[in-house]
């Protein structure tokens, strides 16, 4: 019997254990991927903790998987997928194709969106099965350990910025320099925006400049964030990657008229934004949900072209529990990535 290793949790918030499983066969319009690397996203904790309906244990998380196609299911080859192709699978793990958003072509907000680690076993394993509409091709020059995080952290920031109302030359702020924000700053600078990085403490200023930021604002400094943004002329867009509703709300008065607040940092707390802050200046607030497999492919192509890479720390699959706990503690700089080699 052919087997592969997977890192699974057996109960909510339980420890990761390495188990042997029988190698699965891909069904129609699915492929089996030999996973080479998988990023650990904070969103994985929602599933590990059974924080949403539908979680089933034992659970194998992982929605930043990168590897090579190992076997094709029926019909996959007809869609130009071949054994050996390098691919990623991200938060967008496939769509139903028949709900209203899907019929309108807006697949990322599919009512029945499939997410690896929830809808099916994710990438914390040596093998995974994924539908072909979830696959994004990895370009040459991008390592698996870099490509994996691009399938969630990368596409969320890249797509959020390119779909914003900001144009090259506009002042754009990125709130937070963590797993999402350190990529967001790089993308903003490469897109031609006058880029402002906002984070806690003066010690992050130099790193922000290394990422490409033109300005740095210490959110714990004497000058309020909104005032600091206004002193620079006001932000046409703010990409809010920090998971703090208070920090996100503090940027609103620093935006220009018709400025746009793009929220991608997850927090359960309500944001303290009043209608007056929005109505009189025509400002908008919108949430941004990652991107489709094509968006992931676009993200990786842009990253390869501009030399943009995530800052990662790799650990072998056997140390999945240590890697996950380091992510949860906030000590990761900036993306923990499990490798299978």
Coordinates of C-alpha atoms in Angstrom, one line a residue, residues 145-337:
X145 CA 8.4 28.0 -0.4
X146 CA 7.8 31.4 -1.9
X147 CA 4.9 30.4 -4.2
X148 CA 2.8 28.9 -1.4
X149 CA 2.3 32.1 0.6
X150 CA 1.5 33.9 -2.7
X151 CA -1.6 31.8 -3.0
X152 CA -3.2 33.6 0.0
X153 CA -1.1 36.3 1.6
X154 CA 0.2 37.4 -1.7
X155 CA -2.9 37.4 -3.8
X156 CA -4.9 39.1 -1.1
X157 CA -2.6 42.1 -0.9
X158 CA -1.8 42.3 -4.6
X159 CA -5.4 41.9 -5.7
X160 CA -6.6 44.4 -3.1
X161 CA -4.3 47.0 -4.4
X162 CA -4.7 46.5 -8.1
X163 CA -8.5 46.6 -7.7
X164 CA -8.4 49.8 -5.7
X165 CA -9.2 53.3 -7.1
X166 CA -5.6 54.4 -6.6
X167 CA -3.4 55.1 -9.6
X168 CA 0.4 55.2 -10.0
X169 CA 1.7 58.3 -8.2
X170 CA -1.1 58.3 -5.6
X171 CA -0.3 58.1 -1.9
X172 CA -1.2 54.6 -0.7
X173 CA -0.8 53.4 2.9
X174 CA -0.3 49.8 4.1
X175 CA -1.4 49.3 7.7
X176 CA 0.7 46.6 9.4
X177 CA 4.0 45.0 8.3
X178 CA 3.3 41.3 9.1
X179 CA 2.6 38.2 6.9
X180 CA 0.3 40.3 4.7
X181 CA 1.7 43.8 5.1
X182 CA 5.3 43.0 4.2
X183 CA 4.1 41.9 0.8
X184 CA 1.6 44.7 0.5
X185 CA 4.3 47.3 0.9
X186 CA 6.4 45.6 -1.8
X187 CA 3.4 45.4 -4.2
X188 CA 2.4 49.0 -3.6
X189 CA 5.9 50.3 -4.4
X190 CA 6.2 48.1 -7.5
X191 CA 2.8 49.4 -8.7
X192 CA 4.1 52.9 -8.7
X193 CA 2.3 54.2 -5.6
X194 CA 3.9 56.7 -3.2
X195 CA 3.9 54.1 -0.4
X196 CA 3.4 54.7 3.3
X197 CA 4.0 51.8 5.8
X198 CA 2.2 52.1 9.1
X199 CA 3.2 49.9 12.0
X200 CA 3.9 49.9 15.8
X201 CA 7.3 51.3 16.9
X202 CA 10.2 53.2 15.3
X203 CA 12.3 50.0 15.1
X204 CA 10.3 48.9 12.0
X205 CA 11.0 52.1 10.0
X206 CA 14.2 50.8 8.4
X207 CA 12.7 47.5 7.4
X208 CA 9.8 49.3 5.9
X209 CA 12.2 51.4 3.7
X210 CA 14.0 48.2 2.7
X211 CA 10.6 46.8 1.5
X212 CA 10.2 49.9 -0.7
X213 CA 8.1 52.3 1.5
X214 CA 8.7 56.0 0.8
X215 CA 7.4 57.0 4.3
X216 CA 6.9 55.3 7.6
X217 CA 4.4 56.2 10.3
X218 CA 4.8 54.9 13.9
X219 CA 1.2 54.2 15.0
X220 CA 2.2 54.4 18.6
X221 CA 4.0 57.7 18.2
X222 CA 2.9 61.2 19.4
X223 CA 1.3 62.1 16.1
X224 CA -2.1 60.3 15.4
X225 CA -2.0 58.2 12.3
X226 CA -4.7 60.2 10.5
X227 CA -2.9 63.4 11.1
X228 CA 0.4 61.9 9.9
X229 CA -1.3 60.8 6.7
X230 CA -2.8 64.2 6.1
X231 CA 0.6 65.8 6.5
X232 CA 1.7 63.7 3.5
X233 CA -1.3 64.9 1.5
X234 CA -3.8 62.2 2.5
X235 CA -4.0 58.6 1.3
X236 CA -6.0 57.7 -1.8
X237 CA -6.2 54.2 -0.5
X238 CA -5.4 52.4 2.8
X239 CA -4.7 48.6 2.6
X240 CA -5.5 47.5 6.2
X241 CA -3.7 44.3 6.9
X242 CA -3.5 44.6 10.7
X243 CA -6.1 42.5 12.6
X244 CA -7.1 45.4 14.8
X245 CA -10.4 47.2 14.3
X246 CA -9.2 50.2 16.3
X247 CA -6.0 50.5 14.2
X248 CA -8.0 50.3 11.0
X249 CA -10.5 52.9 12.1
X250 CA -7.7 55.3 13.1
X251 CA -6.7 55.6 9.4
X252 CA -10.0 56.9 8.0
X253 CA -9.6 60.6 8.7
X254 CA -6.2 60.4 7.0
X255 CA -7.8 59.5 3.6
X256 CA -8.5 62.0 0.8
X257 CA -12.0 62.8 -0.4
X258 CA -13.1 59.6 -2.3
X259 CA -10.4 57.7 -0.5
X260 CA -10.8 54.0 -0.1
X261 CA -10.3 51.8 2.9
X262 CA -9.6 48.2 1.9
X263 CA -10.0 45.8 4.8
X264 CA -8.2 42.5 4.7
X265 CA -7.0 42.2 8.3
X266 CA -9.4 39.9 10.2
X267 CA -10.9 41.0 13.5
X268 CA -14.2 40.0 15.2
X269 CA -14.5 43.5 16.7
X270 CA -16.7 46.2 15.2
X271 CA -14.9 49.2 13.6
X272 CA -15.5 52.6 15.1
X273 CA -16.3 54.5 11.9
X274 CA -19.1 57.1 11.9
X275 CA -21.3 57.9 8.8
X276 CA -20.1 61.5 9.0
X277 CA -16.5 60.3 8.3
X278 CA -17.7 58.7 5.1
X279 CA -20.6 60.8 3.8
X280 CA -19.1 64.3 3.7
X281 CA -15.9 63.2 1.9
X282 CA -17.4 60.4 -0.2
X283 CA -15.0 57.8 1.3
X284 CA -15.6 54.1 0.9
X285 CA -14.9 51.0 3.0
X286 CA -14.8 47.6 1.5
X287 CA -13.7 44.1 2.5
X288 CA -11.5 42.2 0.1
X289 CA -11.6 38.4 -0.1
X290 CA -8.4 37.0 -1.6
X291 CA -8.6 36.0 -5.3
X292 CA -9.3 33.2 -7.8
X293 CA -6.7 30.9 -9.1
X294 CA -6.1 33.2 -12.1
X295 CA -5.6 36.1 -9.6
X296 CA -3.0 33.9 -7.8
X297 CA -1.3 33.2 -11.2
X298 CA -1.2 37.0 -11.9
X299 CA 0.2 37.6 -8.4
X300 CA 3.0 35.2 -9.0
X301 CA 3.8 36.5 -12.4
X302 CA 4.0 40.1 -11.1
X303 CA 6.1 38.9 -8.2
X304 CA 8.6 37.1 -10.4
X305 CA 8.8 40.1 -12.7
X306 CA 9.5 42.6 -9.9
X307 CA 11.6 40.3 -7.6
X308 CA 9.0 40.4 -4.9
X309 CA 9.3 37.5 -2.4
X310 CA 7.7 36.7 1.0
X311 CA 10.0 36.5 4.0
X312 CA 9.6 32.9 5.2
X313 CA 10.9 30.6 7.8
X314 CA 10.8 26.9 6.8
X315 CA 10.4 23.9 9.0
X316 CA 9.9 20.3 8.0
X317 CA 6.4 18.8 8.0
X318 CA 7.4 16.7 11.0
X319 CA 7.6 19.9 13.0
X320 CA 4.2 21.2 12.0
X321 CA 3.0 21.7 15.6
X322 CA 6.1 23.8 16.4
X323 CA 5.6 25.9 13.3
X324 CA 1.9 26.4 13.9
X325 CA 2.5 27.5 17.5
X326 CA 5.2 29.9 16.4
X327 CA 2.7 31.5 14.0
X328 CA 0.1 31.7 16.7
X329 CA 2.5 33.4 19.2
X330 CA 3.2 36.1 16.7
X331 CA 6.9 35.3 16.6
X332 CA 7.0 34.2 13.0
X333 CA 8.9 36.6 10.6
X334 CA 6.8 36.6 8.6
X335 CA 5.5 33.4 7.2
X336 CA 6.0 29.9 8.6
X337 CA 6.3 27.4 5.7

